[in-house]
Structure formats: C-alpha cells, structure tokens
XYZ file of C-alpha atoms in Angstrom:
496
model
C 11.676 15.535 35.655
C 9.123 17.971 37.069
C 5.371 17.619 36.212
C 5.544 20.884 34.225
C 8.504 19.680 32.170
C 6.764 16.343 31.616
C 3.660 18.128 30.322
C 5.805 20.237 27.999
C 7.260 17.023 26.597
C 3.785 15.723 25.872
C 2.730 18.839 23.972
C 2.521 18.354 20.167
C 5.115 20.190 18.055
C 2.533 22.507 16.548
C 1.571 23.829 20.020
C 5.117 24.759 20.961
C 6.556 25.843 17.609
C 4.704 28.603 15.628
C 6.608 27.663 12.434
C 5.352 24.083 12.614
C 1.836 25.323 13.374
C 1.875 27.570 10.283
C 3.164 24.752 8.078
C 0.479 22.326 9.313
C -2.409 24.818 8.945
C -1.413 25.851 5.411
C -0.789 22.234 4.409
C -4.279 21.275 5.637
C -5.809 24.092 3.572
C -4.017 23.028 0.371
C -5.043 19.409 0.849
C -8.672 20.407 1.532
C -8.751 22.339 -1.759
C -7.282 19.364 -3.622
C -9.732 16.944 -1.955
C -12.882 18.645 -3.238
C -12.738 17.754 -6.952
C -11.281 14.303 -6.174
C -14.079 13.487 -3.734
C -16.713 14.628 -6.219
C -15.126 12.505 -8.998
C -15.052 9.410 -6.779
C -18.693 9.995 -5.856
C -19.567 9.892 -9.558
C -17.630 6.596 -9.941
C -19.569 5.112 -6.984
C -22.839 6.412 -8.410
C -23.756 8.609 -5.457
C -24.435 12.291 -4.858
C -21.218 14.458 -4.701
C -22.004 15.368 -1.081
C -21.578 11.676 -0.109
C -17.908 11.671 -1.215
C -17.259 15.010 0.465
C -18.840 13.844 3.731
C -16.659 10.695 3.577
C -13.488 12.752 3.054
C -14.419 14.976 6.018
C -15.159 12.145 8.499
C -12.292 9.925 7.329
C -9.661 12.711 7.673
C -10.918 13.974 11.027
C -11.280 10.471 12.550
C -7.973 9.058 11.273
C -6.143 12.146 12.557
C -7.104 10.974 16.068
C -7.042 7.157 15.831
C -4.546 6.467 12.995
C -0.997 5.195 13.389
C 0.745 7.303 10.735
C 0.963 11.034 11.401
C 0.396 13.476 8.489
C -1.147 10.797 6.244
C -4.431 11.785 4.577
C -7.392 9.408 4.428
C -10.519 10.247 2.461
C -12.868 8.919 -0.243
C -10.789 7.094 -2.865
C -11.184 5.692 -6.350
C -10.163 2.196 -5.330
C -12.968 1.977 -2.769
C -15.454 3.619 -5.150
C -14.753 0.945 -7.787
C -15.343 -1.866 -5.239
C -18.686 -0.559 -3.933
C -20.119 0.897 -7.150
C -21.762 -2.407 -8.271
C -23.393 -2.847 -4.826
C -24.893 0.651 -4.998
C -26.056 0.075 -8.568
C -27.743 -3.278 -7.861
C -29.010 -2.930 -4.292
C -29.170 0.805 -3.502
C -27.517 3.390 -1.276
C -28.623 1.784 2.019
C -26.668 -1.371 1.228
C -23.611 0.704 0.276
C -23.604 2.419 3.674
C -24.079 -0.886 5.494
C -21.147 -2.332 3.502
C -18.927 0.612 4.512
C -19.668 -0.010 8.218
C -19.058 -3.763 7.851
C -15.814 -3.099 5.967
C -14.708 -0.978 8.916
C -15.472 -3.887 11.279
C -13.453 -6.250 9.056
C -10.516 -3.824 9.096
C -10.549 -3.572 12.866
C -10.557 -7.379 13.111
C -7.782 -7.790 10.502
C -5.777 -5.077 12.201
C -6.101 -6.769 15.584
C -5.045 -10.110 14.007
C -1.807 -8.506 12.819
C -2.421 -8.166 9.073
C 0.048 -5.229 9.065
C 2.886 -7.695 9.657
C 2.383 -8.968 6.095
C 3.977 -5.745 4.875
C 7.427 -7.174 5.555
C 6.821 -9.621 2.681
C 6.553 -6.760 0.203
C 9.971 -6.487 -1.549
C 11.638 -3.172 -2.302
C 11.200 -3.649 -6.079
C 7.409 -3.954 -5.532
C 7.497 -0.795 -3.355
C 9.316 1.107 -6.103
C 6.815 -0.199 -8.680
C 3.980 0.873 -6.367
C 5.353 4.407 -6.075
C 5.966 4.731 -9.830
C 2.564 3.323 -10.817
C 0.946 5.670 -8.288
C 2.653 8.606 -10.007
C 1.439 7.373 -13.401
C -2.168 6.960 -12.127
C -2.139 10.501 -10.607
C -1.015 11.899 -13.953
C -3.495 9.788 -15.948
C -6.338 11.018 -13.749
C -5.536 14.578 -14.879
C -5.619 13.750 -18.624
C -9.443 14.059 -18.949
C -9.134 17.565 -17.458
C -6.683 18.487 -20.235
C -8.606 17.126 -23.245
C -11.456 18.795 -25.096
C -11.191 21.927 -22.961
C -10.975 25.666 -23.849
C -7.481 26.751 -24.912
C -6.892 29.035 -21.842
C -6.709 25.882 -19.708
C -3.263 25.046 -21.078
C -1.479 28.353 -20.292
C -3.134 28.278 -16.848
C -1.674 24.802 -16.148
C 1.739 25.817 -17.435
C 1.587 29.010 -15.360
C 0.619 27.018 -12.265
C 3.526 24.606 -12.753
C 5.941 27.502 -13.295
C 4.779 29.114 -10.036
C 5.217 25.891 -8.055
C 8.714 25.296 -9.438
C 9.984 28.875 -8.981
C 8.299 30.043 -5.740
C 10.135 27.639 -3.349
C 13.430 29.152 -4.584
C 12.246 32.543 -3.287
C 10.310 31.591 -0.141
C 8.796 28.572 1.565
C 6.691 30.533 4.065
C 3.502 29.768 2.125
C 3.045 26.468 0.243
C 3.586 27.030 -3.482
C 0.411 25.043 -4.428
C -1.745 27.379 -2.318
C -0.212 30.475 -3.934
C -0.732 28.920 -7.387
C -4.418 28.165 -6.671
C -5.079 31.690 -5.365
C -3.301 33.452 -8.269
C -4.921 31.342 -11.001
C -8.382 31.717 -9.439
C -7.867 35.502 -9.205
C -6.866 35.660 -12.901
C -9.798 33.584 -14.180
C -12.384 35.406 -12.045
C -10.911 38.868 -12.602
C -10.578 38.436 -16.375
C -13.844 36.433 -16.643
C -12.020 33.624 -18.422
C -14.446 30.771 -19.224
C -12.732 27.541 -18.115
C -13.982 24.421 -16.239
C -14.250 25.080 -12.487
C -14.730 23.032 -9.339
C -18.401 24.034 -9.393
C -18.809 22.215 -12.716
C -18.011 18.933 -10.994
C -21.133 19.036 -8.835
C -22.979 20.893 -6.096
C -21.135 21.355 -2.787
C -22.955 20.428 0.471
C -24.545 23.278 2.449
C -24.720 21.564 5.863
C -22.809 19.079 8.016
C -23.569 15.334 7.775
C -26.048 13.885 10.315
C -25.453 10.486 11.954
C -27.916 7.670 11.374
C -28.393 3.971 10.663
C -28.283 2.535 7.135
C -31.731 2.148 5.559
C -31.621 -1.659 5.129
C -33.442 -4.647 6.681
C -31.190 -6.062 9.425
C -31.394 -9.664 8.191
C -29.031 -12.489 7.295
C -29.891 -11.938 3.637
C -28.604 -8.344 3.832
C -25.433 -9.533 5.540
C -24.724 -12.132 2.863
C -25.327 -9.516 0.180
C -22.968 -6.885 1.558
C -20.259 -9.136 3.103
C -18.291 -9.899 -0.104
C -18.189 -6.190 -1.072
C -17.296 -5.167 2.485
C -14.470 -7.683 2.708
C -13.080 -6.622 -0.691
C -13.244 -2.983 0.377
C -11.519 -3.801 3.682
C -8.621 -5.553 1.905
C -8.176 -2.912 -0.769
C -8.364 -0.108 1.800
C -5.838 -1.709 4.129
C -3.418 -2.579 1.332
C -3.445 0.977 -0.025
C -3.250 2.535 3.448
C -0.369 0.358 4.677
C 1.625 0.872 1.479
C 1.083 4.624 1.745
C 2.101 4.569 5.405
C 5.337 2.747 4.486
C 5.987 5.297 1.751
C 5.548 8.195 4.209
C 7.821 6.382 6.675
C 10.566 6.358 4.020
C 10.019 10.016 3.012
C 10.022 11.333 6.597
C 12.588 8.838 7.944
C 10.216 7.999 10.821
C 8.423 4.864 12.030
C 4.651 4.432 12.285
C 2.424 1.938 14.055
C 0.903 -0.102 11.210
C -1.355 -2.154 13.499
C -2.827 1.041 14.950
C -3.208 2.399 11.414
C -5.104 -0.742 10.325
C -7.490 -0.550 13.260
C -7.762 3.243 12.818
C -8.808 2.812 9.174
C -11.556 0.474 10.349
C -12.798 2.900 13.018
C -12.751 5.766 10.476
C -14.855 3.748 8.004
C -17.352 2.790 10.717
C -17.735 6.444 11.736
C -17.980 7.446 8.050
C -20.699 4.860 7.417
C -22.840 6.063 10.330
C -22.508 9.645 8.949
C -23.687 8.571 5.494
C -20.295 8.652 3.735
C -19.061 6.256 1.045
C -15.966 5.144 2.998
C -12.368 5.378 1.926
C -8.703 4.777 2.813
C -5.370 6.546 2.644
C -5.156 8.966 -0.329
C -1.715 8.750 -1.830
C -1.843 11.883 -4.015
C -3.163 14.135 -1.200
C -0.729 12.560 1.259
C 2.114 13.483 -1.088
C 0.781 17.068 -1.229
C 0.681 17.152 2.553
C 4.009 15.488 3.325
C 6.298 15.990 0.359
C 5.065 19.290 -1.163
C 3.803 21.155 1.915
C 6.195 19.630 4.512
C 3.515 18.608 7.068
C 4.553 16.119 9.770
C 1.790 16.057 12.428
C -1.837 14.998 12.938
C -2.947 18.631 12.872
C -2.602 18.858 9.059
C -4.713 15.705 8.629
C -7.396 16.949 11.008
C -7.497 20.410 9.416
C -7.661 18.929 5.890
C -11.035 17.387 6.841
C -12.209 20.379 8.880
C -11.244 22.928 6.183
C -12.983 20.768 3.578
C -16.359 21.240 5.284
C -15.698 24.911 6.071
C -14.811 25.583 2.424
C -17.887 23.756 1.147
C -20.414 25.233 3.620
C -19.100 28.749 4.295
C -17.181 29.498 1.099
C -19.014 27.304 -1.408
C -19.436 30.004 -4.117
C -15.731 30.988 -3.876
C -14.494 27.396 -3.993
C -16.790 26.688 -6.924
C -14.949 29.372 -8.927
C -11.530 27.680 -8.528
C -10.414 26.646 -12.073
C -9.782 22.941 -12.456
C -6.551 23.946 -14.267
C -5.133 25.124 -10.908
C -5.781 21.788 -9.214
C -4.598 19.845 -12.291
C -1.305 21.729 -12.111
C -0.939 20.751 -8.440
C -1.607 17.075 -9.133
C 0.768 17.011 -12.138
C 3.456 18.468 -9.882
C 2.684 15.786 -7.303
C 2.953 12.992 -9.894
C 6.414 14.201 -10.991
C 7.577 14.579 -7.409
C 6.280 11.112 -6.486
C 7.892 9.182 -9.358
C 11.225 7.557 -8.416
C 13.272 8.814 -11.348
C 16.436 7.222 -9.930
C 14.836 3.768 -10.395
C 14.754 4.136 -14.215
C 18.111 5.891 -14.628
C 20.427 3.995 -17.054
C 23.079 3.598 -14.298
C 20.539 2.012 -11.960
C 19.123 -0.301 -14.604
C 22.620 -1.529 -15.572
C 23.413 -2.532 -11.962
C 20.008 -3.880 -10.972
C 19.386 -7.673 -11.350
C 17.024 -8.480 -14.216
C 14.533 -10.102 -11.826
C 14.236 -6.910 -9.735
C 13.607 -4.828 -12.863
C 11.003 -7.317 -14.057
C 9.147 -7.209 -10.717
C 9.091 -3.407 -10.768
C 7.864 -3.312 -14.364
C 5.157 -5.976 -13.744
C 3.883 -4.094 -10.700
C 3.581 -0.853 -12.711
C 1.959 -2.582 -15.666
C -0.684 -4.394 -13.553
C -1.566 -1.298 -11.544
C -1.889 0.892 -14.655
C -3.923 -1.789 -16.441
C -6.321 -2.451 -13.539
C -6.240 0.997 -11.900
C -5.987 -0.973 -8.660
C -2.885 -0.542 -6.516
C -3.741 -3.551 -4.310
C -3.850 -5.993 -7.276
C -0.512 -4.670 -8.574
C 1.155 -5.108 -5.193
C -0.144 -8.684 -4.807
C 0.926 -9.673 -8.361
C 4.330 -7.978 -7.936
C 4.947 -9.675 -4.583
C 3.977 -13.104 -5.909
C 6.265 -12.584 -8.938
C 9.139 -11.580 -6.648
C 8.610 -14.708 -4.507
C 8.607 -16.965 -7.584
C 11.855 -15.386 -8.834
C 13.379 -15.709 -5.352
C 12.340 -19.374 -5.059
C 13.795 -20.133 -8.472
C 17.065 -18.391 -7.562
C 17.377 -20.125 -4.161
C 16.454 -23.527 -5.613
C 19.778 -23.668 -7.467
C 21.750 -22.987 -4.288
C 21.231 -26.514 -2.954
C 24.302 -28.626 -3.883
C 25.242 -32.234 -3.281
C 28.840 -33.440 -3.195
C 29.923 -37.089 -2.623
C 33.054 -38.507 -0.958
C 33.654 -42.274 -0.895
C 35.786 -43.923 1.816
C 39.046 -45.582 0.606
C 37.730 -49.041 1.551
C 34.687 -48.462 -0.722
C 32.224 -49.455 2.064
C 30.745 -46.007 2.797
C 29.858 -42.902 0.808
C 29.221 -39.512 2.412
C 26.922 -37.062 0.589
C 27.270 -33.494 1.834
C 24.172 -31.363 1.117
C 24.595 -27.587 1.177
C 21.814 -24.969 0.925
C 18.135 -24.490 1.654
C 15.811 -27.446 1.164
C 12.253 -26.521 0.257
C 9.698 -27.470 -2.401
C 11.675 -25.942 -5.294
C 15.149 -27.233 -4.430
C 14.084 -30.614 -3.057
C 12.551 -31.619 -6.407
C 16.083 -31.950 -7.889
C 17.548 -33.562 -4.749
C 16.368 -37.139 -5.467
C 18.188 -37.278 -8.817
C 21.616 -36.387 -7.406
C 22.408 -39.766 -5.799
C 24.009 -42.857 -7.409
C 21.644 -45.519 -6.054
C 23.005 -48.423 -8.099
C 26.735 -47.623 -7.911
C 27.036 -46.532 -4.246
C 28.390 -48.900 -1.529
C 26.159 -50.462 1.152
C 26.484 -47.615 3.684
C 25.285 -44.142 2.726
C 25.617 -41.077 4.967
C 23.741 -37.891 4.074
C 25.337 -34.986 5.926
C 22.888 -32.068 6.329
C 25.006 -29.958 8.697
C 25.250 -27.227 6.017
C 21.600 -27.449 4.980
C 18.188 -26.547 6.421
C 14.893 -28.378 5.948
C 11.990 -25.938 5.461
C 8.966 -27.991 4.442
C 7.244 -31.364 3.959
C 8.457 -31.591 0.337
C 12.039 -31.827 1.564
C 11.164 -34.521 4.099
C 9.321 -36.463 1.383
C 12.393 -36.205 -0.905
C 14.673 -37.610 1.840
C 12.161 -40.433 2.419
C 12.223 -41.193 -1.310
C 16.014 -41.315 -1.285
C 16.015 -43.755 1.682
C 13.383 -45.899 -0.065
C 15.426 -46.113 -3.282
C 18.543 -47.220 -1.370
C 16.511 -49.681 0.766
C 15.183 -51.329 -2.427
C 18.813 -52.130 -3.268
C 19.624 -53.443 0.219
C 21.545 -50.374 1.282
C 21.278 -48.348 4.542
C 21.020 -44.570 4.821
C 22.052 -42.525 7.817
C 20.963 -38.844 7.877
C 23.223 -36.732 10.096
C 23.975 -33.104 10.996
C 20.392 -31.889 11.235
C 19.990 -28.616 13.134
C 17.273 -28.501 15.803
C 14.360 -27.071 13.740
C 15.214 -29.398 10.800
C 15.460 -32.423 13.103
C 12.090 -31.628 14.674
C 10.331 -31.265 11.307
C 12.027 -34.379 9.909
C 11.249 -36.438 13.038
C 7.583 -35.385 12.933
C 6.972 -36.063 9.202
C 9.365 -38.806 8.080
C 7.503 -41.949 7.118
C 4.163 -40.206 7.401
C 3.899 -38.594 3.960
C 2.846 -41.593 1.896
C -0.121 -43.940 2.216
C 2.154 -47.003 2.584
C 3.898 -45.996 5.821
C-alpha cells in the first residue's frame, strides 16, 4: 500500500464523507442544546454556581473525545456525581470539591490501569436490560418537575415537539428531528411572546471560557483524608456509569470499544475538569442516546463538538439560548426515554419464555435504581442477586450415585457437577457411612472442585469413614481440581 493510500485509511470518516460530517456536526449541536439545562440542574444539586456545571460539561466532552475509548459517547456533568460530591461542598467548601474531582480522576486512571473494566463481564444480560429500562424511567422522571405547576401552553408545546420528532424522520433525515423541534418551538414562543419557563430561568450562562488553576485548599494530609472517601466514591460511580453506557452503545452500534482506555480516559477528563474549576462528571446516558440513537452520530467529532458548541452557545449566543423554552428540551428527553426503554423485555411473549430468576433480577435492578436514583447501586445489587440465583441453581446440579461391587467389599460413589460452597454443603450428607463396606471410592471424573469449601467437605467425608475404620480413595480429579485438593486437603482444620 502506498503512503498516500495509507494516509487515506487513517483519515476519520467525517473528513472523507460529507454526509457523515453533517450528521456529526448537527448531532453535536443538538446534544449541546440538551446539555445546558441538565448541567445547570446538576450544578444546583451539587450546590455550586451554574457556570461550574457548564464548564465541567465543556471540558469533559472535549477531553473524552480525544482520550476516551468509546466513540460518540457523551461525557459531562452528571446527577450521580453531583449527589456524591454535594455533601463535601456543603461541609468543606468549593475548594475541597475541586480537589476531590482531581483525586477522583487519579483514582479512575489507577483503576483503569488495574483492569477494572474487565469486571464488566460479570454483569449479566438481565442486569443490563434492567439498567437500560431504569435509565429510561429516570430520564422520564427527571422531566416531570418541568411538566408540573407550569403555564398551560407548556403542554401543547411538548405534544407538538413530540409530534414533530415522530413525523419528521418519515419525511427527511437530513436534519436531526430534535434540532428542528427546538428551533420551531423557540420561534413560536418568542414570536408569539408566549410566557413559558425557558433555559434562562434555570440560571445565568457563563460569559467567558474557564481558566486553569489549582484548587484553593491547604495541601496537607488532613485535606487528603477529608476528600479521599468522596473522591473514591465518585471514581467508582463514574466508572460504573461510564462502562455500562459504553457497553450499551456497543450493542446499539454493533461495534466494540476499548473499556480500559475509556476508564483511563474518564480519569484524565476529570483531572482536566478539576484544574479548570469544573465539578467533574462521567458518561451521560440521556445525551449519549440523543447523539447515537436519535441523531445517528458514530465518531469522536460529535462528542468534541457537543462540548465546543456548548461554550459557543453560552458565550456567543447566550441571550438566544436563554429564550429556548424548557418544553422543547423536555419533549426531546421524553422522546429519548421512550426510545431507550427496551419494550421487548416486558412484552407478554418475552415474560412467558423468560426464567423467573431473570425477570426478578431485571425488576430488582429497575426498582433499586429508581428508588436510589443511582445507577451504580442498582447494577451492583442486580449483579449480586443474579449471582445468588445462579449459585442456588448450580448447587442442585451436583449429584452423587453409588454402585456396590458384587462381593460387597467396595462401593464406588460417582459425583457429577460443580463442587463449590453452595453445592458442597449438601455433599457430606449423601454418603452411607455406617452401611458402606470397608473400601470406598469417590470418583470425581465428572466433577470439578472450585473452592476450599469443597476440599473441606471431602476431608469431612474421609474423616467420617476413618472413624468407622474404613478407607477412602478419591479418584478422577482433573488437573486444576487435583492441584487445589493437594494444596488444601488436611490443612483446613486446626487438628491437622
């Protein structure tokens, strides 16, 4: 391949395809518009000035576009992070909050380098479905305050926005339907002087770019011990939400992403954000869905432009953006929540075929997330529930069958299945210690020993037979089982 051809192959899609470029630019603009009220709302939750959340969304999106591992995913200030750091800001001040954001970024880089992303393979599909559905519910619930105790014109505006977004893609997909909806509804409210809540009512937009600097805190061990617990909690919540979102985008786009790079990238983005005075953040699921699912973006350009447009809109077009009715953005987010929900997962046909345990895990994940408003807690609880159900199911797969020789001098017990803490508890009670002949063979050729509990159970069986003057011969161990048994047998009680 010639050097010119090789360079062409390295060019991003948006540089070589005008259609892709247009899609990415317009997607970035729609996301930027949707980010503004969200970032302001999360700033209020964290107890900081609205500009702090907007600065965080700008630096997070721009940085992660370069260093992240999942293309087209949007990272910005989020509610989950705001909830974690709000008490720190309230009790110790803004300087400690910024220091915690930087330290959280350091923790994320370390966790990413240690391979925390590999833990994602332990998240079952039922938890993933519950995560997606609970996310859709949370997105919708977040819009409810914007639809209560508001002037009556808000409701026809929301309905009109939804109607536009449903019907326009049937006519053309050249311009994203959400962008058209926002422009038309803003034109109507401004042109007709309709008094409805606007973006400007959420808070003042920044008039200049953020300036880098160090957090205003004493650099002492006392400060470190104060911020470390909050920083570590923020790091875990941020990584969990980001990795789950990355996996969701992988499924939607049928592409693979580098989760380790994404973990480290999230840390770098938070470090940069902290030094620029932002409140930190992680992947934003709602805005990512707007970017990927609604607008059709697939490259880093849309992520970068979402952050860049955000600052341009705030600084250069602040008065215009302030006039956007909240009803237009509520309509966009309601559309996103309906598009995100996995309706197939609750269809009667699906529920009839799905095992009860899988349905329970999905329902528990949704319930915990909705109750706590924390996606990370829901995923952990759902995963633990799935593991308990799996362990209980597998525990019953270990079977013991006995065959006695015709001369009644030897009995062979054939053990089939997986031996671990749950199944090995019942193993000891499946042998006839008093009635068996002098020679006992336990054939484990169709079994596998997974843990110390199983070795301890086999030791207990040998001990019970030995007390009756009988010998036990354990045979058929595969190599890993033999190694574990050889290392631990006789060493698990104080009387060895």
